[in-house]
mmCIF file of C-alpha atoms in Angstrom:
data_model
loop_
_atom_site.group_PDB
_atom_site.id
_atom_site.type_symbol
_atom_site.label_atom_id
_atom_site.label_comp_id
_atom_site.label_asym_id
_atom_site.label_seq_id
_atom_site.Cartn_x
_atom_site.Cartn_y
_atom_site.Cartn_z
ATOM 1 C CA MET Q 1 150.668 125.295 12.480
ATOM 2 C CA ASN Q 2 149.061 128.684 13.049
ATOM 3 C CA TYR Q 3 148.729 129.584 16.754
ATOM 4 C CA PHE Q 4 145.916 131.766 18.117
ATOM 5 C CA LYS Q 5 145.085 132.921 21.634
ATOM 6 C CA PHE Q 6 141.838 134.486 22.880
ATOM 7 C CA LYS Q 7 140.514 135.737 26.191
ATOM 8 C CA VAL Q 8 136.877 135.117 27.128
ATOM 9 C CA CYS Q 9 134.974 138.373 27.592
ATOM 10 C CA GLU Q 10 132.166 138.826 30.110
ATOM 11 C CA ASN Q 11 129.444 138.629 27.456
ATOM 12 C CA GLU Q 12 130.956 135.377 26.124
ATOM 13 C CA GLU Q 13 130.754 133.488 29.416
ATOM 14 C CA ASP Q 14 128.865 130.171 29.195
ATOM 15 C CA SER Q 15 129.552 129.939 25.455
ATOM 16 C CA ARG Q 16 130.430 126.487 24.157
ATOM 17 C CA LEU Q 17 134.100 126.143 23.280
ATOM 18 C CA ASP Q 18 133.412 125.244 19.628
ATOM 19 C CA VAL Q 19 130.975 128.139 19.202
ATOM 20 C CA PHE Q 20 133.385 130.614 20.818
ATOM 21 C CA ILE Q 21 136.272 129.584 18.550
ATOM 22 C CA SER Q 22 134.225 129.501 15.338
ATOM 23 C CA ASN Q 23 132.883 132.992 16.085
ATOM 24 C CA ASN Q 24 136.485 134.219 15.976
ATOM 25 C CA PHE Q 25 137.087 132.816 12.477
ATOM 26 C CA GLU Q 26 134.808 134.001 9.657
ATOM 27 C CA ASP Q 27 136.198 131.397 7.246
ATOM 28 C CA LYS Q 28 135.971 128.362 9.563
ATOM 29 C CA SER Q 29 132.751 126.420 10.069
ATOM 30 C CA ARG Q 30 131.736 125.041 13.438
ATOM 31 C CA SER Q 31 132.195 121.467 12.206
ATOM 32 C CA TYR Q 32 135.752 122.323 11.122
ATOM 33 C CA ILE Q 33 136.512 123.742 14.581
ATOM 34 C CA GLN Q 34 135.011 120.661 16.239
ATOM 35 C CA GLY Q 35 137.448 118.559 14.210
ATOM 36 C CA ILE Q 36 140.336 120.728 15.422
ATOM 37 C CA ILE Q 37 139.204 120.261 19.035
ATOM 38 C CA GLU Q 38 138.910 116.482 18.556
ATOM 39 C CA LEU Q 39 142.537 116.430 17.390
ATOM 40 C CA GLY Q 40 143.621 118.016 20.688
ATOM 41 C CA ASN Q 41 144.586 121.320 19.090
ATOM 42 C CA ALA Q 42 142.557 123.505 21.469
ATOM 43 C CA LYS Q 43 143.170 124.237 25.149
ATOM 44 C CA VAL Q 44 141.447 126.269 27.843
ATOM 45 C CA ASN Q 45 143.839 127.602 30.504
ATOM 46 C CA GLY Q 46 146.380 125.068 29.290
ATOM 47 C CA ARG Q 47 144.062 122.038 29.469
ATOM 48 C CA LEU Q 48 142.360 120.066 26.731
ATOM 49 C CA LYS Q 49 138.592 120.439 26.671
ATOM 50 C CA LYS Q 50 135.707 119.014 24.634
ATOM 51 C CA SER Q 51 133.635 120.995 22.136
ATOM 52 C CA ASN Q 52 130.707 121.345 24.548
ATOM 53 C CA TYR Q 53 132.804 122.803 27.380
ATOM 54 C CA LYS Q 54 131.153 125.972 28.785
ATOM 55 C CA LEU Q 55 133.659 128.800 29.018
ATOM 56 C CA LYS Q 56 134.120 131.097 32.014
ATOM 57 C CA TYR Q 57 134.924 134.794 32.091
ATOM 58 C CA ASN Q 58 138.656 135.584 31.672
ATOM 59 C CA GLU Q 59 139.625 132.051 30.648
ATOM 60 C CA ILE Q 60 142.337 131.810 27.988
ATOM 61 C CA VAL Q 61 141.595 129.783 24.848
ATOM 62 C CA GLU Q 62 144.521 128.595 22.726
ATOM 63 C CA ILE Q 63 144.101 126.928 19.347
ATOM 64 C CA GLU Q 64 146.432 125.620 16.641
ATOM 65 C CA ILE Q 65 145.090 125.423 13.104
ATOM 66 C CA PRO Q 66 147.105 123.418 10.560
ATOM 67 C CA ASP Q 67 148.340 124.815 7.260
ATOM 68 C CA ASN Q 68 147.644 122.714 4.192
ATOM 69 C CA THR Q 69 151.303 121.719 4.300
ATOM 70 C CA ASP Q 70 150.839 120.292 7.816
ATOM 71 C CA LEU Q 71 148.408 117.661 6.586
ATOM 72 C CA LYS Q 72 149.855 114.316 5.612
ATOM 73 C CA VAL Q 73 147.352 112.713 3.281
ATOM 74 C CA GLU Q 74 147.706 108.939 2.999
ATOM 75 C CA LYS Q 75 146.972 106.821 -0.049
ATOM 76 C CA GLU Q 76 144.075 104.429 0.504
ATOM 77 C CA ASN Q 77 142.864 101.539 -1.629
ATOM 78 C CA ILE Q 78 139.217 102.625 -1.860
ATOM 79 C CA PRO Q 79 137.113 101.563 -4.876
ATOM 80 C CA LEU Q 80 136.280 104.372 -7.299
ATOM 81 C CA ASP Q 81 133.646 104.598 -10.027
ATOM 82 C CA ILE Q 82 135.645 106.153 -12.883
ATOM 83 C CA LEU Q 83 133.463 107.357 -15.758
ATOM 84 C CA TYR Q 84 136.309 108.711 -17.902
ATOM 85 C CA GLU Q 85 140.062 109.253 -17.713
ATOM 86 C CA ASP Q 86 142.845 110.628 -19.890
ATOM 87 C CA SER Q 87 146.154 112.425 -19.310
ATOM 88 C CA ASP Q 88 144.398 115.638 -18.187
ATOM 89 C CA VAL Q 89 141.234 114.714 -16.285
ATOM 90 C CA ILE Q 90 139.445 112.020 -14.305
ATOM 91 C CA VAL Q 91 135.658 112.033 -14.127
ATOM 92 C CA VAL Q 92 134.454 110.288 -10.965
ATOM 93 C CA ASN Q 93 131.009 109.221 -9.793
ATOM 94 C CA LYS Q 94 131.191 109.839 -6.014
ATOM 95 C CA VAL Q 95 129.114 107.735 -3.647
ATOM 96 C CA GLN Q 96 126.954 109.263 -0.929
ATOM 97 C CA GLY Q 97 128.767 109.394 2.396
ATOM 98 C CA MET Q 98 132.263 110.051 0.989
ATOM 99 C CA VAL Q 99 133.973 113.341 1.839
ATOM 100 C CA VAL Q 100 135.793 114.910 -1.124
ATOM 101 C CA HIS Q 101 139.044 115.978 0.574
ATOM 102 C CA PRO Q 102 140.699 115.643 3.999
ATOM 103 C CA ALA Q 103 139.971 118.203 6.717
ATOM 104 C CA PRO Q 104 139.939 118.103 10.514
ATOM 105 C CA GLY Q 105 137.635 115.279 11.538
ATOM 106 C CA ASN Q 106 137.942 113.585 8.116
ATOM 107 C CA TYR Q 107 141.554 112.712 7.353
ATOM 108 C CA THR Q 108 140.864 109.268 5.894
ATOM 109 C CA GLY Q 109 138.347 107.621 3.619
ATOM 110 C CA THR Q 110 138.022 110.660 1.356
ATOM 111 C CA LEU Q 111 137.960 110.887 -2.417
ATOM 112 C CA VAL Q 112 141.452 112.404 -2.346
ATOM 113 C CA ASN Q 113 142.812 109.462 -0.316
ATOM 114 C CA ALA Q 114 141.388 107.131 -2.969
ATOM 115 C CA LEU Q 115 142.683 109.223 -5.884
ATOM 116 C CA LEU Q 116 146.213 109.302 -4.501
ATOM 117 C CA TYR Q 117 146.248 105.502 -4.473
ATOM 118 C CA TYR Q 118 144.745 105.262 -7.940
ATOM 119 C CA CYS Q 119 146.608 108.035 -9.731
ATOM 120 C CA LYS Q 120 150.198 109.310 -9.434
ATOM 121 C CA ASP Q 121 149.606 112.623 -11.222
ATOM 122 C CA LEU Q 122 147.206 115.188 -9.781
ATOM 123 C CA SER Q 123 147.373 118.981 -9.990
ATOM 124 C CA GLY Q 124 148.973 120.730 -7.031
ATOM 125 C CA ILE Q 125 147.158 124.073 -7.221
ATOM 126 C CA ASN Q 126 145.019 123.477 -4.125
ATOM 127 C CA GLY Q 127 147.815 122.148 -1.910
ATOM 128 C CA VAL Q 128 148.601 118.737 -0.486
ATOM 129 C CA ASN Q 129 145.176 118.039 1.028
ATOM 130 C CA ARG Q 130 143.167 118.897 -2.128
ATOM 131 C CA PRO Q 131 145.264 117.685 -5.090
ATOM 132 C CA GLY Q 132 143.314 117.766 -8.324
ATOM 133 C CA ILE Q 133 140.098 118.978 -6.714
ATOM 134 C CA VAL Q 134 138.483 121.582 -8.964
ATOM 135 C CA HIS Q 135 135.033 121.584 -7.348
ATOM 136 C CA ARG Q 136 133.262 119.727 -4.544
ATOM 137 C CA ILE Q 137 129.952 118.169 -3.672
ATOM 138 C CA ASP Q 138 128.802 117.551 -0.112
ATOM 139 C CA LYS Q 139 129.464 114.336 1.784
ATOM 140 C CA GLY Q 140 125.760 113.490 1.710
ATOM 141 C CA THR Q 141 125.454 114.196 -2.031
ATOM 142 C CA SER Q 142 126.283 111.599 -4.671
ATOM 143 C CA GLY Q 143 127.312 112.148 -8.264
ATOM 144 C CA ILE Q 144 129.833 113.400 -10.791
ATOM 145 C CA LEU Q 145 133.034 115.372 -10.211
ATOM 146 C CA VAL Q 146 135.869 116.216 -12.584
ATOM 147 C CA VAL Q 147 139.408 116.022 -11.175
ATOM 148 C CA ALA Q 148 142.451 117.669 -12.780
ATOM 149 C CA LYS Q 149 145.656 115.698 -13.354
ATOM 150 C CA ASN Q 150 147.856 118.731 -13.995
ATOM 151 C CA ASP Q 151 147.918 122.446 -13.240
ATOM 152 C CA ASN Q 152 147.056 123.537 -16.781
ATOM 153 C CA ALA Q 153 143.920 121.384 -16.795
ATOM 154 C CA HIS Q 154 143.026 122.640 -13.327
ATOM 155 C CA LYS Q 155 143.263 126.302 -14.356
ATOM 156 C CA LYS Q 156 141.119 125.839 -17.466
ATOM 157 C CA LEU Q 157 138.449 123.874 -15.627
ATOM 158 C CA ALA Q 158 138.415 126.433 -12.808
ATOM 159 C CA GLU Q 159 137.874 129.194 -15.377
ATOM 160 C CA GLN Q 160 134.774 127.367 -16.630
ATOM 161 C CA LEU Q 161 133.461 127.203 -13.096
ATOM 162 C CA MET Q 162 134.086 130.907 -12.635
ATOM 163 C CA ASP Q 163 132.372 131.978 -15.861
ATOM 164 C CA HIS Q 164 129.483 129.512 -15.263
ATOM 165 C CA SER Q 165 130.050 127.694 -18.567
ATOM 166 C CA MET Q 166 130.378 124.272 -16.923
ATOM 167 C CA THR Q 167 127.144 122.267 -17.098
ATOM 168 C CA ARG Q 168 125.970 120.997 -13.696
ATOM 169 C CA GLU Q 169 122.627 119.278 -13.432
ATOM 170 C CA TYR Q 170 121.270 117.660 -10.257
ATOM 171 C CA LEU Q 171 118.307 115.521 -9.296
ATOM 172 C CA ALA Q 172 116.739 116.362 -5.943
ATOM 173 C CA LEU Q 173 113.842 114.924 -3.972
ATOM 174 C CA THR Q 174 112.098 117.634 -2.003
ATOM 175 C CA GLU Q 175 109.587 117.596 0.810
ATOM 176 C CA GLY Q 176 106.036 118.540 -0.215
ATOM 177 C CA ILE Q 177 104.438 119.119 -3.602
ATOM 178 C CA ILE Q 178 105.881 121.878 -5.790
ATOM 179 C CA HIS Q 179 102.981 123.239 -7.850
ATOM 180 C CA ASP Q 180 104.954 125.317 -10.354
ATOM 181 C CA ASP Q 181 106.346 123.243 -13.212
ATOM 182 C CA SER Q 182 109.573 125.256 -13.209
ATOM 183 C CA GLY Q 183 111.153 128.287 -11.637
ATOM 184 C CA VAL Q 184 114.268 130.296 -10.871
ATOM 185 C CA ILE Q 185 115.496 130.961 -7.350
ATOM 186 C CA ASP Q 186 117.636 134.096 -7.288
ATOM 187 C CA ALA Q 187 118.678 134.666 -3.664
ATOM 188 C CA PRO Q 188 122.170 135.543 -2.347
ATOM 189 C CA LEU Q 189 123.799 133.116 0.082
ATOM 190 C CA GLY Q 190 126.121 133.682 3.030
ATOM 191 C CA ARG Q 191 127.184 132.075 6.276
ATOM 192 C CA ASP Q 192 124.436 131.852 8.901
ATOM 193 C CA PRO Q 193 125.454 134.357 11.638
ATOM 194 C CA VAL Q 194 123.882 132.220 14.380
ATOM 195 C CA ASN Q 195 124.949 128.728 13.319
ATOM 196 C CA ARG Q 196 128.132 128.834 11.265
ATOM 197 C CA ILE Q 197 127.787 125.259 10.056
ATOM 198 C CA ARG Q 198 124.837 126.473 7.975
ATOM 199 C CA MET Q 199 124.466 128.758 4.996
ATOM 200 C CA CYS Q 200 121.438 131.000 4.611
ATOM 201 C CA VAL Q 201 119.788 133.470 2.263
ATOM 202 C CA ASN Q 202 121.477 136.746 3.147
ATOM 203 C CA LYS Q 203 121.094 140.059 1.313
ATOM 204 C CA ASN Q 204 124.789 140.703 1.964
ATOM 205 C CA GLY Q 205 125.811 137.276 0.677
ATOM 206 C CA ARG Q 206 127.151 136.160 -2.705
ATOM 207 C CA ASN Q 207 124.957 136.018 -5.793
ATOM 208 C CA ALA Q 208 123.321 132.582 -6.164
ATOM 209 C CA ILE Q 209 120.896 131.370 -8.867
ATOM 210 C CA THR Q 210 119.246 127.944 -9.137
ATOM 211 C CA HIS Q 211 116.915 126.835 -11.941
ATOM 212 C CA PHE Q 212 114.505 124.005 -11.171
ATOM 213 C CA GLU Q 213 112.074 121.890 -13.172
ATOM 214 C CA VAL Q 214 109.562 119.402 -11.793
ATOM 215 C CA ILE Q 215 110.180 115.870 -13.071
ATOM 216 C CA GLU Q 216 107.600 113.958 -11.038
ATOM 217 C CA ARG Q 217 105.111 114.692 -8.276
ATOM 218 C CA LEU Q 218 104.779 111.927 -5.715
ATOM 219 C CA LYS Q 219 102.416 111.605 -2.762
ATOM 220 C CA THR Q 220 104.391 113.694 -0.274
ATOM 221 C CA SER Q 221 107.458 114.734 -2.285
ATOM 222 C CA THR Q 222 108.556 116.185 -5.603
ATOM 223 C CA LEU Q 223 111.378 114.983 -7.823
ATOM 224 C CA VAL Q 224 113.057 117.982 -9.462
ATOM 225 C CA LYS Q 225 115.896 118.737 -11.819
ATOM 226 C CA CYS Q 226 118.127 121.566 -10.592
ATOM 227 C CA ILE Q 227 120.597 123.418 -12.797
ATOM 228 C CA LEU Q 228 123.187 125.614 -11.146
ATOM 229 C CA GLU Q 229 123.937 128.977 -12.657
ATOM 230 C CA THR Q 230 126.299 129.663 -9.738
ATOM 231 C CA GLY Q 231 128.001 127.223 -7.374
ATOM 232 C CA ARG Q 232 127.745 128.345 -3.756
ATOM 233 C CA THR Q 233 128.152 126.108 -0.732
ATOM 234 C CA HIS Q 234 124.949 124.091 -0.093
ATOM 235 C CA GLN Q 235 123.222 126.152 -2.810
ATOM 236 C CA ILE Q 236 120.475 123.721 -3.846
ATOM 237 C CA ARG Q 237 119.841 122.626 -0.272
ATOM 238 C CA VAL Q 238 119.411 126.201 0.977
ATOM 239 C CA HIS Q 239 117.468 127.469 -2.034
ATOM 240 C CA MET Q 240 114.923 124.637 -2.008
ATOM 241 C CA GLY Q 241 114.427 125.095 1.723
ATOM 242 C CA TYR Q 242 114.020 128.828 1.138
ATOM 243 C CA ILE Q 243 110.977 128.218 -1.086
ATOM 244 C CA GLY Q 244 109.503 125.845 1.493
ATOM 245 C CA HIS Q 245 110.664 122.532 0.014
ATOM 246 C CA PRO Q 246 113.810 121.269 1.792
ATOM 247 C CA LEU Q 247 115.448 118.103 0.525
ATOM 248 C CA VAL Q 248 114.382 114.747 1.895
ATOM 249 C CA GLY Q 249 117.025 113.423 4.289
ATOM 250 C CA ASP Q 250 118.867 116.720 4.693
ATOM 251 C CA PRO Q 251 120.413 116.656 8.198
ATOM 252 C CA VAL Q 252 121.069 120.417 8.296
ATOM 253 C CA TYR Q 253 118.306 122.175 6.347
ATOM 254 C CA GLY Q 254 115.640 119.469 6.281
ATOM 255 C CA TYR Q 255 112.883 118.410 8.637
ATOM 256 C CA LYS Q 256 113.941 117.323 12.125
ATOM 257 C CA LYS Q 257 111.866 114.160 11.841
ATOM 258 C CA GLN Q 258 112.862 112.185 8.758
ATOM 259 C CA ARG Q 259 110.780 109.309 7.457
ATOM 260 C CA PHE Q 260 113.624 107.442 5.747
ATOM 261 C CA ARG Q 261 116.934 106.383 7.275
ATOM 262 C CA LEU Q 262 119.471 108.003 4.979
ATOM 263 C CA GLU Q 263 123.146 108.975 5.135
ATOM 264 C CA GLY Q 264 122.409 112.413 3.742
ATOM 265 C CA GLN Q 265 120.165 114.484 1.532
ATOM 266 C CA MET Q 266 118.446 113.120 -1.556
ATOM 267 C CA LEU Q 267 120.609 115.026 -4.014
ATOM 268 C CA HIS Q 268 122.519 113.548 -6.950
ATOM 269 C CA ALA Q 269 124.892 115.349 -9.326
ATOM 270 C CA LYS Q 270 123.539 113.599 -12.425
ATOM 271 C CA LYS Q 271 125.139 115.495 -15.313
ATOM 272 C CA LEU Q 272 128.451 117.309 -15.761
ATOM 273 C CA GLY Q 273 129.659 118.976 -18.938
ATOM 274 C CA PHE Q 274 132.864 120.892 -19.668
ATOM 275 C CA ILE Q 275 135.250 121.889 -22.428
ATOM 276 C CA HIS Q 276 138.250 119.581 -22.384
ATOM 277 C CA PRO Q 277 141.327 121.596 -21.301
ATOM 278 C CA SER Q 278 143.555 120.259 -24.097
ATOM 279 C CA THR Q 279 141.334 119.300 -27.030
ATOM 280 C CA GLY Q 280 138.774 122.098 -26.699
ATOM 281 C CA GLU Q 281 136.033 119.507 -27.224
ATOM 282 C CA TYR Q 282 132.839 119.756 -25.174
ATOM 283 C CA MET Q 283 132.357 116.613 -23.112
ATOM 284 C CA GLU Q 284 129.299 115.610 -21.125
ATOM 285 C CA PHE Q 285 128.791 112.802 -18.641
ATOM 286 C CA GLU Q 286 125.759 111.377 -16.869
ATOM 287 C CA SER Q 287 125.397 108.947 -13.993
ATOM 288 C CA GLU Q 288 122.432 106.840 -12.981
ATOM 289 C CA ILE Q 289 120.790 107.695 -9.671
ATOM 290 C CA PRO Q 290 122.105 105.442 -6.879
ATOM 291 C CA ASN Q 291 120.163 102.593 -5.288
ATOM 292 C CA HIS Q 292 119.264 104.457 -2.090
ATOM 293 C CA PHE Q 293 117.640 107.150 -4.250
ATOM 294 C CA LYS Q 294 115.746 104.580 -6.339
ATOM 295 C CA LYS Q 295 114.416 102.795 -3.249
ATOM 296 C CA VAL Q 296 112.910 105.941 -1.723
ATOM 297 C CA ILE Q 297 111.323 106.966 -5.021
ATOM 298 C CA GLY Q 298 109.992 103.435 -5.415
ATOM 299 C CA VAL Q 299 108.306 103.559 -2.011
ATOM 300 C CA LEU Q 300 106.700 106.908 -2.811
ATOM 301 C CA ARG Q 301 105.514 105.741 -6.243
ATOM 302 C CA ASN Q 302 103.898 102.652 -4.719
ATOM 303 C CA GLU Q 303 102.019 104.853 -2.258
ATOM 304 C CA LEU Q 304 100.458 106.721 -5.181
ATOM 305 C CA LYS Q 305 99.180 103.453 -6.620
ATOM 306 C CA GLN Q 306 97.476 102.387 -3.409
ATOM 307 C CA PRO Q 307 93.710 103.002 -3.267
ATOM 308 C CA LYS Q 308 92.557 105.892 -1.084
#
């Protein structure tokens, strides 16, 4: 555990506990800190408090943040949709609602918990709570991920991510009608200074480029193909919102009032391509859009058919 201690300044009085703590850690999101608080790892003047506790001037905040080695990740018998497997890699089709790896607030039910049950050999580069995980997709996003079984495979796949040679194609359903048939969104992304759970377009952020192409225009939404040139956190979600077309169902960047009851944004990692770390062969995988995606599109298509 890493121990930290802070004193509440006069201008920080009445701040929420979770906001106060997250503001003291540039690399920790507010949701991460809320998970730490839920675990009982944060105290105010020696007493446990909830995330929404309003701090007072001169109060002492203590927090313990676990190292990766402090996390004990359990094997769990959770069904997996395996698209391909050999001695170096596993290609998985992740369902919407599943978190990729354990973190405060999500220690069980993750893809890693399932992989540990399914597979004995996973690369150890990212520590005990992220074995084999080369890249991630959000909890509310479905689709394809490649997992490394050994360190050599992990390094070679990570290099492809870094040099942008890995193919990553998504399907997204956006709010509103996009009139351009295609486009490129080139806008740097960084952490939102006001709400640290969010990312935002920030001139001081990291380079981020998304290519999009309209697949189908529906009555109130647009189905688009998005190809990532870079891979920043929440990139497609932020970029599409930036041009005025947030994703349907997005709980963070989307409309406050959502028409459909969904577990997350309408975003599916449909295609993934990479050079195999041992054979040097280019491999490409596709997955069909999930049922919840099909149902929403079906409703919107039927609306177009109805007479005005």
